[in-house]
mmCIF file of C-alpha atoms and ligand atoms in Angstrom:
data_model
loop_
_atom_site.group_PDB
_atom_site.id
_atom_site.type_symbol
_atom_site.label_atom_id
_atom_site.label_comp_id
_atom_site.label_asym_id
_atom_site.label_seq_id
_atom_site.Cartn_x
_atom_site.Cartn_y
_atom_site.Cartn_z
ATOM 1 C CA UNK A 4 0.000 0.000 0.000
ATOM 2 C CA UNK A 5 1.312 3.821 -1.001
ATOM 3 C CA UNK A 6 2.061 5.905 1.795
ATOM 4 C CA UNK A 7 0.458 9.472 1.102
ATOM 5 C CA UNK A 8 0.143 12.654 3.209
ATOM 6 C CA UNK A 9 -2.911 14.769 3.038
ATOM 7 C CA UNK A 10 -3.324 18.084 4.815
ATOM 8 C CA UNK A 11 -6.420 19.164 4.955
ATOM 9 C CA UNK A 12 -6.286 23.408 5.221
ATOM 10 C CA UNK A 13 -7.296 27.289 4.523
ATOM 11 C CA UNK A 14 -6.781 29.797 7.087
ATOM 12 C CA UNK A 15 -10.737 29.823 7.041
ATOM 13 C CA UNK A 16 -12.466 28.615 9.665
ATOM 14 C CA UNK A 17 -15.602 26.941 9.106
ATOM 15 C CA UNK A 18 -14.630 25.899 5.655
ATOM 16 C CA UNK A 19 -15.180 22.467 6.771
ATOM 17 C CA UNK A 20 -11.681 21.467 7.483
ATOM 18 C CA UNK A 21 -11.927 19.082 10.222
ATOM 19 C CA UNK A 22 -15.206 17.694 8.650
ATOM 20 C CA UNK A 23 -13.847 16.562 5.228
ATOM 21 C CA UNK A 24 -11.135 15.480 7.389
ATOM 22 C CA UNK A 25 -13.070 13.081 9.156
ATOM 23 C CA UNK A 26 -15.405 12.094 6.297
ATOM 24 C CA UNK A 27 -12.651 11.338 4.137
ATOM 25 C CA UNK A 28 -11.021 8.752 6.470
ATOM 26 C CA UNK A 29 -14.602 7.007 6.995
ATOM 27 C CA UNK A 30 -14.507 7.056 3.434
ATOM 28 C CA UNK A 31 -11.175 5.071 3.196
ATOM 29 C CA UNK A 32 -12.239 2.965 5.805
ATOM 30 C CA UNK A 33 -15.355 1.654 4.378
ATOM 31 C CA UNK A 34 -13.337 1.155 1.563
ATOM 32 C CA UNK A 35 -11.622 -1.253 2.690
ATOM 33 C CA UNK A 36 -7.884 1.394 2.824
ATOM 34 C CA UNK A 37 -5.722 1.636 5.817
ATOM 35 C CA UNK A 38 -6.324 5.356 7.039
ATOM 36 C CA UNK A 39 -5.356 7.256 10.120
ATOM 37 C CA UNK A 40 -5.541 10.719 11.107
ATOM 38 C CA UNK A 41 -3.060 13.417 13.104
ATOM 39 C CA UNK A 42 -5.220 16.098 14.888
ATOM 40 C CA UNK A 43 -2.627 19.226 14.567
ATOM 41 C CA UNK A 44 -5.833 21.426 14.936
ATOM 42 C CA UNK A 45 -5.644 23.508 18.629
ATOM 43 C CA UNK A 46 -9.079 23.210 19.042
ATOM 44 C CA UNK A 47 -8.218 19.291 18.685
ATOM 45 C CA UNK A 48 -12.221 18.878 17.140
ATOM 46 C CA UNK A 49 -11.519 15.706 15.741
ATOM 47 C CA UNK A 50 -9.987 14.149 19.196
ATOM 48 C CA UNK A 51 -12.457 15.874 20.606
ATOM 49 C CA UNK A 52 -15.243 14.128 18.795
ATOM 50 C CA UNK A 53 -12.952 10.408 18.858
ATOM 51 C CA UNK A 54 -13.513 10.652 22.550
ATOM 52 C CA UNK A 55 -17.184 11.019 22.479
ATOM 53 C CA UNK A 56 -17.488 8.255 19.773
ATOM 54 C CA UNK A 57 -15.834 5.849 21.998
ATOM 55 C CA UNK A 58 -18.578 5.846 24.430
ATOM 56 C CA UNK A 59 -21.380 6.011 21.828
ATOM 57 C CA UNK A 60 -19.580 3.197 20.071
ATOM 58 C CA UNK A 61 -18.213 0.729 22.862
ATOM 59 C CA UNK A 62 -17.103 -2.416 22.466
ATOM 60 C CA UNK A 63 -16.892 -1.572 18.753
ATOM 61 C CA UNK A 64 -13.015 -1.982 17.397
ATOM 62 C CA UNK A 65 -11.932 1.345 16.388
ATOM 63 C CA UNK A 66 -12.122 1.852 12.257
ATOM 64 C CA UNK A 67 -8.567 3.895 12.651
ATOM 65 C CA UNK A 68 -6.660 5.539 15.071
ATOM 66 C CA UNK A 69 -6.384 9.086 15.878
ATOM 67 C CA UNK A 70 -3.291 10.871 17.137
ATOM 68 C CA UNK A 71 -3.081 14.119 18.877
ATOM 69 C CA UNK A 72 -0.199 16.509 18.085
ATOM 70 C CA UNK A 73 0.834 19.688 19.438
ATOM 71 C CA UNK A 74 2.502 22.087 16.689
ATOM 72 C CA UNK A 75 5.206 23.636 19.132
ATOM 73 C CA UNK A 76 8.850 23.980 16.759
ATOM 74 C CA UNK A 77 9.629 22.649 13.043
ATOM 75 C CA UNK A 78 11.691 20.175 13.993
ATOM 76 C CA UNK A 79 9.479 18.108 16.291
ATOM 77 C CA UNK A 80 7.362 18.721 13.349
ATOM 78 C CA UNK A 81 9.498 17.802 10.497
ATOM 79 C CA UNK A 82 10.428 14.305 12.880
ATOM 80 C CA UNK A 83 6.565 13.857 12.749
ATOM 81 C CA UNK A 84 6.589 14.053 9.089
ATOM 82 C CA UNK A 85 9.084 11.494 8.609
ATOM 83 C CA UNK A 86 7.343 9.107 10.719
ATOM 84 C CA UNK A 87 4.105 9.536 8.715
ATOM 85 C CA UNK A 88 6.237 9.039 5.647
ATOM 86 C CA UNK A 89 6.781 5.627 7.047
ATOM 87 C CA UNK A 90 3.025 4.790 7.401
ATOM 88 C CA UNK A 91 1.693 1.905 4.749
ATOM 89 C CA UNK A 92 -1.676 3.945 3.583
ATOM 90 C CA UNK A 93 -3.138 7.286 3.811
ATOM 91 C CA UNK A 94 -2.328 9.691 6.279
ATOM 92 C CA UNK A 95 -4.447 12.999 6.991
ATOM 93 C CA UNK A 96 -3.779 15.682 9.190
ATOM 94 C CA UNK A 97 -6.427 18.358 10.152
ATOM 95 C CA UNK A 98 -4.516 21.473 10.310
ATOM 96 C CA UNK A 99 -4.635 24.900 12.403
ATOM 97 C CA UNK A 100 -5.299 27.177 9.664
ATOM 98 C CA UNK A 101 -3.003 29.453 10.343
ATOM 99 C CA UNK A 102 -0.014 29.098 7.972
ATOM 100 C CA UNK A 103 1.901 31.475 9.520
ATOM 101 C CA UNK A 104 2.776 29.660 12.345
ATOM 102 C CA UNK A 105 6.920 28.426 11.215
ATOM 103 C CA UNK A 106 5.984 25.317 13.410
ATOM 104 C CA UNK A 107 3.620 24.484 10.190
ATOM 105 C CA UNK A 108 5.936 24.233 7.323
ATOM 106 C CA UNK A 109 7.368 20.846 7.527
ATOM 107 C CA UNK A 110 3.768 19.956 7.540
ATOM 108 C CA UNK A 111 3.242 21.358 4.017
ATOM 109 C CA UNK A 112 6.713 21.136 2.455
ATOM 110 C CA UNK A 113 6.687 17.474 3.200
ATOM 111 C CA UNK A 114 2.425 16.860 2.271
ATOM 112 C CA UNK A 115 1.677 15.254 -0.953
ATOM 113 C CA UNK A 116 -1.609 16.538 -1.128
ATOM 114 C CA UNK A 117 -3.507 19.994 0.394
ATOM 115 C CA UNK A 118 -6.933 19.472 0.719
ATOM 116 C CA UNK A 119 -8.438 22.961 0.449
ATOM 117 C CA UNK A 120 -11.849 23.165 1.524
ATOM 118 C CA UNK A 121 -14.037 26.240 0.288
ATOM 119 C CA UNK A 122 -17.117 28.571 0.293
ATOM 120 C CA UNK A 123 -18.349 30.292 -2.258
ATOM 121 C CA UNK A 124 -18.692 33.641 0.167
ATOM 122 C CA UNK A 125 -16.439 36.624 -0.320
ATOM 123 C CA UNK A 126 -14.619 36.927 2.561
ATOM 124 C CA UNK A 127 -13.937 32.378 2.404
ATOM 125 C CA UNK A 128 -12.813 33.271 -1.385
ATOM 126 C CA UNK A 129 -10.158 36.082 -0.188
ATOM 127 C CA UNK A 130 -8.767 33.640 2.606
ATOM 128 C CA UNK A 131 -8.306 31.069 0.394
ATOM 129 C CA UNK A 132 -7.034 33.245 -1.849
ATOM 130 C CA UNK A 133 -4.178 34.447 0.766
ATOM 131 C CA UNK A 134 -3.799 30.999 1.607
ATOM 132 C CA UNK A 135 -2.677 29.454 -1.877
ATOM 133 C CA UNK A 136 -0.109 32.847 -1.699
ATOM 134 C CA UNK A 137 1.396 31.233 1.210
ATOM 135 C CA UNK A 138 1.518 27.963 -0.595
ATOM 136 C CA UNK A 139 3.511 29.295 -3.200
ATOM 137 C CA UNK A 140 5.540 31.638 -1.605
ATOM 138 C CA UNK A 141 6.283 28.039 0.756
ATOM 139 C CA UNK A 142 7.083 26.114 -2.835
ATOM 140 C CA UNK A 143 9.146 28.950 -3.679
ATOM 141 C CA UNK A 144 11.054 28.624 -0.751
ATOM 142 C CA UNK A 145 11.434 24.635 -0.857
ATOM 143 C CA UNK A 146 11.551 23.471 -4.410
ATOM 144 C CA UNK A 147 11.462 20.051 -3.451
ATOM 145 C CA UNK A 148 7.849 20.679 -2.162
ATOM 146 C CA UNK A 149 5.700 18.994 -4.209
ATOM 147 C CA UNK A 150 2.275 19.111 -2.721
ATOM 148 C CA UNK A 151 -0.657 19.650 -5.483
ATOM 149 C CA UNK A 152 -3.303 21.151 -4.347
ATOM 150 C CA UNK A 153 -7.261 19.897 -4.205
ATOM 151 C CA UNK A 154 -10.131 22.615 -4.120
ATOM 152 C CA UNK A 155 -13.157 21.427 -2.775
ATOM 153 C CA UNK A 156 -16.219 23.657 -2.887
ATOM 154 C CA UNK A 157 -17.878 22.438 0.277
ATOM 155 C CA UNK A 158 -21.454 23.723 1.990
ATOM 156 C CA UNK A 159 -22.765 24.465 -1.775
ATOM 157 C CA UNK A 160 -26.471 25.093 -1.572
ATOM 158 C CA UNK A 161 -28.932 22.998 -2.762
ATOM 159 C CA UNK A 162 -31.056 25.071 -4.579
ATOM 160 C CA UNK A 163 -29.330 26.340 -7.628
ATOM 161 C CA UNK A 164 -27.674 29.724 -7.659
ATOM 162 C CA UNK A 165 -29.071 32.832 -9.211
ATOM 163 C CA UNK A 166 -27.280 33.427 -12.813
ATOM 164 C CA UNK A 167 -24.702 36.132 -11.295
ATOM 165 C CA UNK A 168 -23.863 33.496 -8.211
ATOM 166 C CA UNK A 169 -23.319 30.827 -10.925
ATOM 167 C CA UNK A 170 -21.205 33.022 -12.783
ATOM 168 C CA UNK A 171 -19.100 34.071 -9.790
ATOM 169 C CA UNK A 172 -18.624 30.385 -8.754
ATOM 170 C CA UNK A 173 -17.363 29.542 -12.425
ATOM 171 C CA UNK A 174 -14.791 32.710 -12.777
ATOM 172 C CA UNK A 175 -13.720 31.242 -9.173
ATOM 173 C CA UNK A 176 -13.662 27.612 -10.068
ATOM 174 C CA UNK A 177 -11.520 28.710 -13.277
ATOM 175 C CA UNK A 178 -8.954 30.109 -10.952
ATOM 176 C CA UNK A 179 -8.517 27.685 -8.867
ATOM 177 C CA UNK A 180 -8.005 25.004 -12.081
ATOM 178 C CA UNK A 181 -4.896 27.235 -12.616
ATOM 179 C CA UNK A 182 -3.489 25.821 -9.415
ATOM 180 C CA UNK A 183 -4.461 22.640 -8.999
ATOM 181 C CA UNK A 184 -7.394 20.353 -9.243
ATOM 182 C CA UNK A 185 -11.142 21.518 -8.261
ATOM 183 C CA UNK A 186 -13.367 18.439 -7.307
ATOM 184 C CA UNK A 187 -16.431 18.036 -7.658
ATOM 185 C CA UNK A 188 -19.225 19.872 -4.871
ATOM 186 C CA UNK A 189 -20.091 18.656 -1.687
ATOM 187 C CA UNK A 190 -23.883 19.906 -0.531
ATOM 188 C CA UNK A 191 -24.481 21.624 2.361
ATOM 189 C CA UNK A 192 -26.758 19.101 4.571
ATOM 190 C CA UNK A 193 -27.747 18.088 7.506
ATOM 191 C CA UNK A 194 -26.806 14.532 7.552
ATOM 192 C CA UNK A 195 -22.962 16.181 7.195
ATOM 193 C CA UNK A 196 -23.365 17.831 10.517
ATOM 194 C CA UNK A 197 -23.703 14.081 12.285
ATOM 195 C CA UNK A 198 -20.579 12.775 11.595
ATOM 196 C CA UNK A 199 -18.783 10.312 13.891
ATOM 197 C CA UNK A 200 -15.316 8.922 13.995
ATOM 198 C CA UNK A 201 -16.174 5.036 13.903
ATOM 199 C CA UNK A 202 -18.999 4.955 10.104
ATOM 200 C CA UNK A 203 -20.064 6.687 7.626
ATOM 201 C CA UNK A 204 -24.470 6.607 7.576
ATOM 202 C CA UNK A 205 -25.577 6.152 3.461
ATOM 203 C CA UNK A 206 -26.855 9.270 2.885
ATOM 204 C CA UNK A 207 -23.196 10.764 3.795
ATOM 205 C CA UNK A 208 -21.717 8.172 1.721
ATOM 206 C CA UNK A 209 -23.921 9.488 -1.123
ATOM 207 C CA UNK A 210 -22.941 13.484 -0.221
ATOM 208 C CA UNK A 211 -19.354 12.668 -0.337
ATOM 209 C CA UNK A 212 -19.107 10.146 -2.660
ATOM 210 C CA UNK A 213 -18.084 12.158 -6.030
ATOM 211 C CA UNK A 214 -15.627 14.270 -4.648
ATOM 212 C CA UNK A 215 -14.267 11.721 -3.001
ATOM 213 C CA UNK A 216 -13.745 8.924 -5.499
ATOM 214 C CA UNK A 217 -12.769 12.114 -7.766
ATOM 215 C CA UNK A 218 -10.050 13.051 -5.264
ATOM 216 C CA UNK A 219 -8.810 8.830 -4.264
ATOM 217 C CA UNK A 220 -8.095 8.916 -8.194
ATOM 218 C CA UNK A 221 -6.003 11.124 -8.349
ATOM 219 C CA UNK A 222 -3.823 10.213 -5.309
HETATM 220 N N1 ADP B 12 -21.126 19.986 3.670
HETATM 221 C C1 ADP B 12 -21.569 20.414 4.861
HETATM 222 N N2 ADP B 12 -22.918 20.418 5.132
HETATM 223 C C2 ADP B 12 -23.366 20.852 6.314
HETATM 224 N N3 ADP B 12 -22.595 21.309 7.302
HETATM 225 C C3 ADP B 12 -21.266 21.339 7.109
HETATM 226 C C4 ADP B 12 -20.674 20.893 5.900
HETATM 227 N N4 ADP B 12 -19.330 21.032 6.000
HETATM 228 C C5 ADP B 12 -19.089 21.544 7.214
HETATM 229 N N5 ADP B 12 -20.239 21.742 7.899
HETATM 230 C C6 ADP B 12 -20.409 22.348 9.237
HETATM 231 O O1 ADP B 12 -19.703 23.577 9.257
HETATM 232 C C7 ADP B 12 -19.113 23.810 10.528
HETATM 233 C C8 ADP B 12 -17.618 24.068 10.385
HETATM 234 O O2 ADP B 12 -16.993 22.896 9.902
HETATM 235 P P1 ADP B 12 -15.552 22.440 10.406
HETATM 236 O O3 ADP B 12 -15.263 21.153 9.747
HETATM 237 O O4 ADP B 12 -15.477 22.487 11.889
HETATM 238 O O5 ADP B 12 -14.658 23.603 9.780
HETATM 239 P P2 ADP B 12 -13.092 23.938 10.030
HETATM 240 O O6 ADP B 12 -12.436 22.696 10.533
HETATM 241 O O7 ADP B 12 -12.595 24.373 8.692
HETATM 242 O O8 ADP B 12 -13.063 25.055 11.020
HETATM 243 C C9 ADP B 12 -19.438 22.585 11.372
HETATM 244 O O9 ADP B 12 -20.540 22.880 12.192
HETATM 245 C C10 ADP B 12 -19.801 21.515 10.349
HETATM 246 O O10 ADP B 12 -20.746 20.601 10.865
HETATM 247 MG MG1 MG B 13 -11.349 22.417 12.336
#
């Protein structure tokens, strides 16, 4: 089995970071692919929500583990990434956000693939926007980098957008296609907002299921 590293980012919050996160290593599970995920997120949701799960779920075997990770320096970082790189399967990491932070950059100079999650809402466009600028400015820096990037317009409305809003989210999925691969939309619903960390319910499996197989593809 490849060994892969997936970040899952944006400096947005609420982009659906930690969801996608989560949702994509049900995913692999069900499938039948060894999965496990690194919580680098300080608000440590997806820990957060393994602990819950485990009482819900008891007695059930875990699907994958979950590992908790404090970003302090780069190089307790960087010794983090070389253990992943070790890992037989996928390996996704829920990250901060916050790029800035130098303790991040091993974490996306040694990533095969960013997973970058996004609205189609002004102020989520111009975050994401300054976010693939510090992607670049980080390949520039480190040209063995070789992350490519994944778009994925998450929370999209069911209903279908007024002529201008479908025009906006074209111009914006164009852009993005410059830099890397756009996948196809996840739906903004409610069966998304009861995820766990030990199965993914059907009608997730349906919500996801495009993007998803779109994205395991191309890995
Ligand atoms: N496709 C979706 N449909 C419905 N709710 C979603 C969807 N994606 C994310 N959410 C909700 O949006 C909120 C923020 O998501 P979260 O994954 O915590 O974002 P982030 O990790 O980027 O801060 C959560 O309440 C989550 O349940
Ligand atoms: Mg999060």
């Amino acid at each position: 089995m490849k060994n892969r590293i997936i970040v899952f980012a944006n400096q947005k919050g609420g982009v659906g970071k930690s969801t996608l996160c989560i949702l994509f290593a049900n995913y692999l599970a069900y499938k039948r692919k060894p999965v496990c995920i690194i919580d680098t997120d300080l608000q440590k949701t997806i820990m957060m929500q393994r602990r819950k799960d485990e009482k819900v779920f008891e007695g059930q075997d875990e699907p994958y583990s979950i590992q908790d990770f404090d970003v302090s320096d780069p190089d307790t970082m960087q010794q983090l990434m070389d253990s992943a790189r070790q890992v037989e399967g996928y390996v996704l990491l829920d990250s901060p956000g916050n790029v800035s932070e130098d303790g991040l950059v091993p974490m996306f100079t040694n990533a095969d693939f960013i997973v970058c999650p996004y609205e189609y809402e002004d102020k989520t466009l111009d975050s994401t926007g300054t976010f693939v600028q510090v992607v670049n400015a980080l390949r520039e820096a480190n040209p063995d980098m070789k992350a490519q990037l994944f778009f994925v317009p998450n929370r999209i409305d069911a209903r279908i957008g007024t002529s201008e809003e479908n025009k906006m989210w074209k111009q914006t999925d164009l852009i993005f296609k410059k830099l890397g691969n756009v996948t196809p939309r996840i739906a903004s619903r409610a069966t998304l907002k009861r995820i766990n960390t030990f199965e993914l319910y059907a009608t997730q499996r349906d919500a996801v299921s495009d993007c998803f197989d779109y994205m395991i593809k191309k890995m």
